Amino acid sequence: MSTHARVPRCLAILPFRGSRAVNEGLLTRPMLRGPTWVRLLPDVYVHRDAYRADDHRMWCDAVGLRLPPDAALAGRSAAHLFGADLLARNAPVTALLPTAVRLRPHPRLRVIRSPLPERDRIRFAGLPVTTPLRTAFDLGRSAPRAEALVAVDALLRRRVVTLPALRTYAAAHPGWPGAPLLGEVLALAEPLSESPMETRLRLLLLDAGLGPLTAQHEVRAGGRFLARVDLAWPALRLAVEYDGDQHRERARFRRDVARLNALRAAGWIVLRFTADDVLRRPEATVTLVRQALAERRPALPRP
């Protein structure tokens, strides 16, 4: 990254408080108004070479500089810092503030008011953040239901929180807004789910009454590992998988062909679906899976 020779090294990468830089003699007010610096929030600036409009971490750093002592980054912003990327492009930073605390509104800031005891706050990546447990608790009780489940599955997948710990935390906080929704989410949560779209596909099938099904099932033939499939009815040797854009890469496509041939040779049927199938054609997707289940059940030998 190129920076002007007069730019202090400590201000070249991360957002900073303009007033502090001026007080420490690093910059002057006229310099802050020049083209070298981008104003992110009141009194918060970043060097123009470090500015990325869609860099959520940059915006988290900026908001962190403005947070009152008893506040914390929360929700999807906290999940993002923990490695669970649930954010839409240009998503605002979520900050959780106690009821009496105020923070100036901004388009890149979303404020939530809620009790926030000290035990629910930590310092993570240099920022005040709700704990993974509190983050999962908050996201799991925030409608819509599918997005709540996606968020909880993502945090479980990152192993920053466990399902038993989250259930214990929820039981200790009865009566909070969204508690009934959280109960549903915890009953459906799956730590083995590997992507948000896989979670949505699984929820679609469960809501259609096509469960129970097994996530990330290992298929073996003669004791030899063949493949791990996203969702399966092992007794029926039927699998359902979500195919993201990475499956279109040539090397991945070739591996997928060999893998599907091996599964078919072992007597498995694999149905593959894309985002369009899950989000835009859910009825057709459910119908196809239901038909496959009906076809496989009579074919099974009776014990």
Short mmCIF file of C-alpha atoms in Angstrom, two decimals:
data_model
loop_
_atom_site.label_atom_id
_atom_site.label_comp_id
_atom_site.label_asym_id
_atom_site.label_seq_id
_atom_site.Cartn_x
_atom_site.Cartn_y
_atom_site.Cartn_z
CA MET A 1 0.00 0.00 0.00
CA SER A 2 1.44 3.38 -1.01
CA THR A 3 1.26 6.24 1.47
CA HIS A 4 2.50 9.82 1.38
CA ALA A 5 5.88 10.33 3.02
CA ARG A 6 4.38 12.66 5.66
CA VAL A 7 1.70 10.19 6.74
CA PRO A 8 2.50 8.86 10.23
CA ARG A 9 2.92 5.10 10.15
CA CYS A 10 0.42 4.60 12.98
CA LEU A 11 -2.31 6.28 10.89
CA ALA A 12 -1.62 4.59 7.56
CA ILE A 13 -3.83 1.49 7.89
CA LEU A 14 -6.49 1.59 10.61
CA PRO A 15 -9.24 4.12 11.38
CA PHE A 16 -8.34 6.65 14.07
CA ARG A 17 -9.83 9.48 16.10
CA GLY A 18 -9.01 12.76 14.40
CA SER A 19 -9.05 14.76 17.63
CA ARG A 20 -6.49 12.45 19.21
CA ALA A 21 -4.19 12.62 16.19
CA VAL A 22 -4.38 16.43 16.33
CA ASN A 23 -3.77 16.54 20.10
CA GLU A 24 -0.73 14.29 19.71
CA GLY A 25 0.69 16.55 17.01
CA LEU A 26 0.46 13.92 14.28
CA LEU A 27 -1.89 15.93 12.07
CA THR A 28 -3.58 19.30 11.90
CA ARG A 29 -7.26 20.06 11.36
CA PRO A 30 -6.58 21.47 7.86
CA MET A 31 -4.69 18.26 6.98
CA LEU A 32 -7.70 16.14 8.03
CA ARG A 33 -9.87 18.13 5.64
CA GLY A 34 -7.52 17.36 2.75
CA PRO A 35 -7.78 14.54 0.19
CA THR A 36 -5.43 12.19 2.06
CA TRP A 37 -8.05 11.26 4.65
CA VAL A 38 -11.56 9.80 4.40
CA ARG A 39 -14.03 10.73 7.12
CA LEU A 40 -15.93 7.61 8.17
CA LEU A 41 -17.81 8.82 11.25
CA PRO A 42 -17.77 12.00 13.33
CA ASP A 43 -14.11 12.45 14.36
CA VAL A 44 -13.14 9.08 12.81
CA TYR A 45 -10.89 8.98 9.74
CA VAL A 46 -8.91 6.51 7.67
CA HIS A 47 -6.15 6.96 5.10
CA ARG A 48 -7.48 7.02 1.55
CA ASP A 49 -5.33 4.02 0.55
CA ALA A 50 -6.82 1.95 3.38
CA TYR A 51 -10.42 2.91 2.60
CA ARG A 52 -12.63 0.11 1.25
CA ALA A 53 -16.30 1.02 1.09
CA ASP A 54 -17.46 -2.60 1.61
CA ASP A 55 -14.82 -3.61 4.19
CA HIS A 56 -16.97 -4.49 7.19
CA ARG A 57 -13.93 -4.92 9.44
CA MET A 58 -12.85 -1.35 8.65
CA TRP A 59 -16.31 -0.09 9.63
CA CYS A 60 -16.21 -2.21 12.81
CA ASP A 61 -12.90 -0.59 13.72
CA ALA A 62 -14.40 2.83 13.05
CA VAL A 63 -17.54 2.21 15.13
CA GLY A 64 -15.43 0.70 17.90
CA LEU A 65 -13.71 4.05 18.31
CA ARG A 66 -17.06 5.73 18.97
CA LEU A 67 -18.65 3.17 21.30
CA PRO A 68 -19.39 4.17 24.90
CA PRO A 69 -17.70 2.05 27.60
CA ASP A 70 -20.73 -0.20 28.28
CA ALA A 71 -21.49 -0.95 24.59
CA ALA A 72 -20.23 -3.62 22.21
CA LEU A 73 -20.31 -4.73 18.61
CA ALA A 74 -22.99 -7.38 18.29
CA GLY A 75 -25.19 -9.47 16.00
CA ARG A 76 -23.88 -10.19 12.53
CA SER A 77 -20.95 -7.81 13.03
CA ALA A 78 -19.77 -9.80 16.04
CA ALA A 79 -20.33 -13.04 14.12
CA HIS A 80 -18.23 -11.63 11.27
CA LEU A 81 -15.36 -10.98 13.65
CA PHE A 82 -15.68 -14.56 14.96
CA GLY A 83 -15.33 -15.87 11.39
CA ALA A 84 -19.00 -16.47 10.51
CA ASP A 85 -19.72 -14.26 7.51
CA LEU A 86 -23.47 -13.64 7.44
CA LEU A 87 -23.35 -10.13 6.02
CA ALA A 88 -24.96 -8.65 2.96
CA ARG A 89 -23.00 -6.14 0.91
CA ASN A 90 -22.99 -2.68 2.52
CA ALA A 91 -24.47 -4.10 5.74
CA PRO A 92 -24.29 -1.62 8.63
CA VAL A 93 -22.29 -2.37 11.74
CA THR A 94 -24.47 -3.65 14.57
CA ALA A 95 -23.81 -2.18 18.00
CA LEU A 96 -25.56 -3.20 21.20
CA LEU A 97 -26.07 -0.37 23.69
CA PRO A 98 -27.62 -0.34 27.15
CA THR A 99 -30.91 1.53 27.21
CA ALA A 100 -29.59 4.76 28.73
CA VAL A 101 -26.57 5.09 26.42
CA ARG A 102 -26.74 7.28 23.31
CA LEU A 103 -24.81 7.16 20.03
CA ARG A 104 -25.19 9.51 17.06
CA PRO A 105 -27.08 7.83 14.16
CA HIS A 106 -25.22 6.97 10.96
CA PRO A 107 -26.21 5.03 7.79
CA ARG A 108 -23.45 2.49 8.44
CA LEU A 109 -24.55 1.91 12.03
CA ARG A 110 -27.44 -0.18 13.40
CA VAL A 111 -28.10 0.27 17.10
CA ILE A 112 -29.85 -2.33 19.27
CA ARG A 113 -30.98 -1.49 22.79
CA SER A 114 -30.75 -4.28 25.32
CA PRO A 115 -29.32 -5.09 28.74
CA LEU A 116 -25.62 -5.91 28.35
CA PRO A 117 -23.99 -7.16 31.55
CA GLU A 118 -20.21 -7.20 31.72
CA ARG A 119 -20.11 -11.01 31.50
CA ASP A 120 -21.62 -10.75 27.99
CA ARG A 121 -18.81 -8.50 26.69
CA ILE A 122 -15.25 -9.32 25.72
CA ARG A 123 -12.34 -7.71 23.88
CA PHE A 124 -11.79 -9.56 20.61
CA ALA A 125 -9.50 -8.50 17.77
CA GLY A 126 -8.96 -5.28 19.70
CA LEU A 127 -12.67 -4.43 19.78
CA PRO A 128 -15.49 -4.60 22.36
CA VAL A 129 -17.72 -7.45 21.20
CA THR A 130 -20.56 -9.49 22.65
CA THR A 131 -19.35 -12.93 23.67
CA PRO A 132 -19.89 -15.76 21.16
CA LEU A 133 -22.60 -17.13 23.45
CA ARG A 134 -24.46 -13.82 23.67
CA THR A 135 -23.99 -13.28 19.92
CA ALA A 136 -25.57 -16.66 19.11
CA PHE A 137 -28.34 -16.02 21.65
CA ASP A 138 -29.19 -12.67 20.05
CA LEU A 139 -29.07 -13.90 16.45
CA GLY A 140 -31.02 -17.05 17.24
CA ARG A 141 -34.01 -15.06 18.51
CA SER A 142 -34.06 -12.55 15.65
CA ALA A 143 -36.60 -13.20 12.90
CA PRO A 144 -36.89 -14.40 10.21
CA ARG A 145 -36.60 -18.00 11.37
CA ALA A 146 -34.46 -19.23 8.47
CA GLU A 147 -31.88 -16.47 8.99
CA ALA A 148 -31.81 -17.14 12.74
CA LEU A 149 -31.04 -20.80 12.09
CA VAL A 150 -28.40 -19.92 9.48
CA ALA A 151 -26.67 -17.66 12.00
CA VAL A 152 -26.68 -20.20 14.83
CA ASP A 153 -25.47 -23.00 12.52
CA ALA A 154 -22.65 -20.76 11.28
CA LEU A 155 -21.43 -19.98 14.80
CA LEU A 156 -21.66 -23.65 15.79
CA ARG A 157 -19.67 -24.54 12.67
CA ARG A 158 -16.94 -22.07 13.69
CA ARG A 159 -16.82 -23.83 17.09
CA VAL A 160 -16.88 -20.55 18.97
CA VAL A 161 -19.98 -21.80 20.80
CA THR A 162 -21.48 -25.22 21.49
CA LEU A 163 -25.11 -26.28 21.30
CA PRO A 164 -25.27 -27.49 24.94
CA ALA A 165 -23.81 -24.20 26.17
CA LEU A 166 -26.26 -22.20 24.07
CA ARG A 167 -29.20 -24.23 25.36
CA THR A 168 -28.05 -23.67 28.93
CA TYR A 169 -27.69 -19.93 28.31
CA ALA A 170 -31.17 -19.76 26.72
CA ALA A 171 -32.70 -21.63 29.65
CA ALA A 172 -31.13 -19.08 32.02
CA HIS A 173 -32.73 -16.18 30.11
CA PRO A 174 -36.44 -17.04 29.83
CA GLY A 175 -38.88 -14.38 28.75
CA TRP A 176 -36.47 -12.41 26.58
CA PRO A 177 -37.91 -11.14 23.26
CA GLY A 178 -37.75 -13.86 20.64
CA ALA A 179 -37.35 -16.70 23.16
CA PRO A 180 -39.96 -18.94 21.44
CA LEU A 181 -38.17 -18.50 18.11
CA LEU A 182 -34.86 -19.36 19.74
CA GLY A 183 -36.41 -22.55 21.10
CA GLU A 184 -37.37 -23.59 17.57
CA VAL A 185 -33.93 -22.74 16.25
CA LEU A 186 -32.14 -24.74 18.94
CA ALA A 187 -34.32 -27.76 18.15
CA LEU A 188 -33.25 -27.51 14.48
CA ALA A 189 -29.63 -26.41 14.86
CA GLU A 190 -26.97 -28.56 13.23
CA PRO A 191 -23.28 -28.00 14.08
CA LEU A 192 -22.21 -30.06 11.06
CA SER A 193 -23.92 -27.80 8.53
CA GLU A 194 -21.16 -26.46 6.27
CA SER A 195 -22.76 -23.42 4.65
CA PRO A 196 -25.73 -21.06 4.96
CA MET A 197 -27.32 -22.50 1.82
CA GLU A 198 -26.94 -26.03 3.15
CA THR A 199 -28.80 -24.91 6.27
CA ARG A 200 -31.57 -23.38 4.15
CA LEU A 201 -31.88 -26.55 2.07
CA ARG A 202 -32.07 -28.71 5.21
CA LEU A 203 -34.72 -26.45 6.73
CA LEU A 204 -36.75 -26.56 3.52
CA LEU A 205 -36.80 -30.36 3.60
CA LEU A 206 -37.56 -30.56 7.31
CA ASP A 207 -40.44 -28.08 7.00
CA ALA A 208 -41.83 -30.25 4.20
CA GLY A 209 -41.91 -33.22 6.56
CA LEU A 210 -39.07 -35.08 4.84
CA GLY A 211 -36.96 -35.64 7.94
CA PRO A 212 -35.24 -37.00 9.82
CA LEU A 213 -32.07 -36.75 7.78
CA THR A 214 -28.37 -36.91 8.57
CA ALA A 215 -25.95 -34.05 7.94
CA GLN A 216 -22.45 -34.70 6.56
CA HIS A 217 -22.93 -38.45 6.31
CA GLU A 218 -19.87 -40.55 5.45
CA VAL A 219 -20.53 -43.17 2.78
CA ARG A 220 -18.36 -46.29 2.91
CA ALA A 221 -18.27 -49.41 0.77
CA GLY A 222 -16.47 -52.48 2.03
CA GLY A 223 -14.97 -50.41 4.82
CA ARG A 224 -13.52 -47.94 2.31
CA PHE A 225 -14.43 -44.25 2.49
CA LEU A 226 -16.18 -43.08 -0.68
CA ALA A 227 -17.57 -39.65 0.08
CA ARG A 228 -19.18 -37.37 2.61
CA VAL A 229 -22.58 -36.10 1.48
CA ASP A 230 -24.31 -32.94 2.71
CA LEU A 231 -27.66 -34.48 3.70
CA ALA A 232 -28.68 -38.11 3.64
CA TRP A 233 -31.21 -40.76 4.40
CA PRO A 234 -28.57 -43.48 4.96
CA ALA A 235 -31.00 -46.41 5.14
CA LEU A 236 -32.39 -45.40 1.73
CA ARG A 237 -28.99 -44.61 0.25
CA LEU A 238 -30.36 -41.27 -0.89
CA ALA A 239 -28.37 -38.04 -0.60
CA VAL A 240 -29.14 -34.39 -1.22
CA GLU A 241 -26.38 -31.85 -1.79
CA TYR A 242 -26.09 -28.13 -2.27
CA ASP A 243 -23.80 -27.08 -5.12
CA GLY A 244 -22.32 -23.61 -4.82
CA ASP A 245 -20.36 -21.74 -7.46
CA GLN A 246 -17.13 -23.47 -6.44
CA HIS A 247 -18.43 -26.66 -8.05
CA ARG A 248 -18.15 -24.98 -11.45
CA GLU A 249 -14.37 -24.86 -11.31
CA ARG A 250 -12.86 -27.37 -13.74
CA ALA A 251 -10.78 -29.32 -11.20
CA ARG A 252 -13.67 -29.47 -8.75
CA PHE A 253 -16.06 -30.55 -11.52
CA ARG A 254 -13.82 -33.47 -12.44
CA ARG A 255 -13.58 -34.60 -8.82
CA ASP A 256 -17.35 -34.32 -8.48
CA VAL A 257 -17.90 -36.57 -11.52
CA ALA A 258 -15.62 -39.29 -10.13
CA ARG A 259 -17.25 -38.98 -6.71
CA LEU A 260 -20.79 -39.26 -8.08
CA ASN A 261 -19.85 -42.29 -10.16
CA ALA A 262 -18.42 -43.99 -7.07
CA LEU A 263 -21.58 -43.23 -5.09
CA ARG A 264 -23.80 -44.56 -7.85
CA ALA A 265 -21.74 -47.74 -8.07
CA ALA A 266 -22.35 -48.18 -4.33
CA GLY A 267 -26.12 -47.93 -4.88
CA TRP A 268 -26.59 -44.31 -3.88
CA ILE A 269 -28.77 -41.70 -5.59
CA VAL A 270 -27.54 -38.12 -5.21
CA LEU A 271 -29.80 -35.13 -5.92
CA ARG A 272 -27.94 -31.85 -6.39
CA PHE A 273 -29.48 -28.42 -5.95
CA THR A 274 -28.38 -24.82 -6.45
CA ALA A 275 -29.33 -21.57 -4.76
CA ASP A 276 -32.07 -21.01 -7.35
CA ASP A 277 -33.59 -24.39 -6.49
CA VAL A 278 -33.70 -23.53 -2.79
CA LEU A 279 -34.69 -19.88 -2.94
CA ARG A 280 -36.74 -19.57 -6.13
CA ARG A 281 -38.07 -23.07 -6.77
CA PRO A 282 -38.63 -24.54 -3.30
CA GLU A 283 -41.84 -26.39 -4.22
CA ALA A 284 -40.20 -28.13 -7.17
CA THR A 285 -37.20 -29.03 -5.02
CA VAL A 286 -39.38 -30.57 -2.31
CA THR A 287 -41.42 -32.48 -4.92
CA LEU A 288 -38.30 -33.98 -6.47
CA VAL A 289 -36.92 -35.11 -3.12
CA ARG A 290 -40.28 -36.51 -2.03
CA GLN A 291 -40.53 -38.52 -5.25
CA ALA A 292 -37.03 -39.91 -4.79
CA LEU A 293 -37.83 -40.96 -1.23
CA ALA A 294 -41.01 -42.70 -2.38
CA GLU A 295 -39.15 -44.54 -5.12
CA ARG A 296 -36.38 -45.72 -2.80
CA ARG A 297 -38.51 -46.98 0.06
CA PRO A 298 -40.19 -49.88 -1.80
CA ALA A 299 -36.85 -50.86 -3.30
CA LEU A 300 -35.26 -51.56 0.07
CA PRO A 301 -35.02 -55.24 1.06
CA ARG A 302 -37.11 -56.06 4.11
CA PRO A 303 -35.16 -57.19 7.19
#
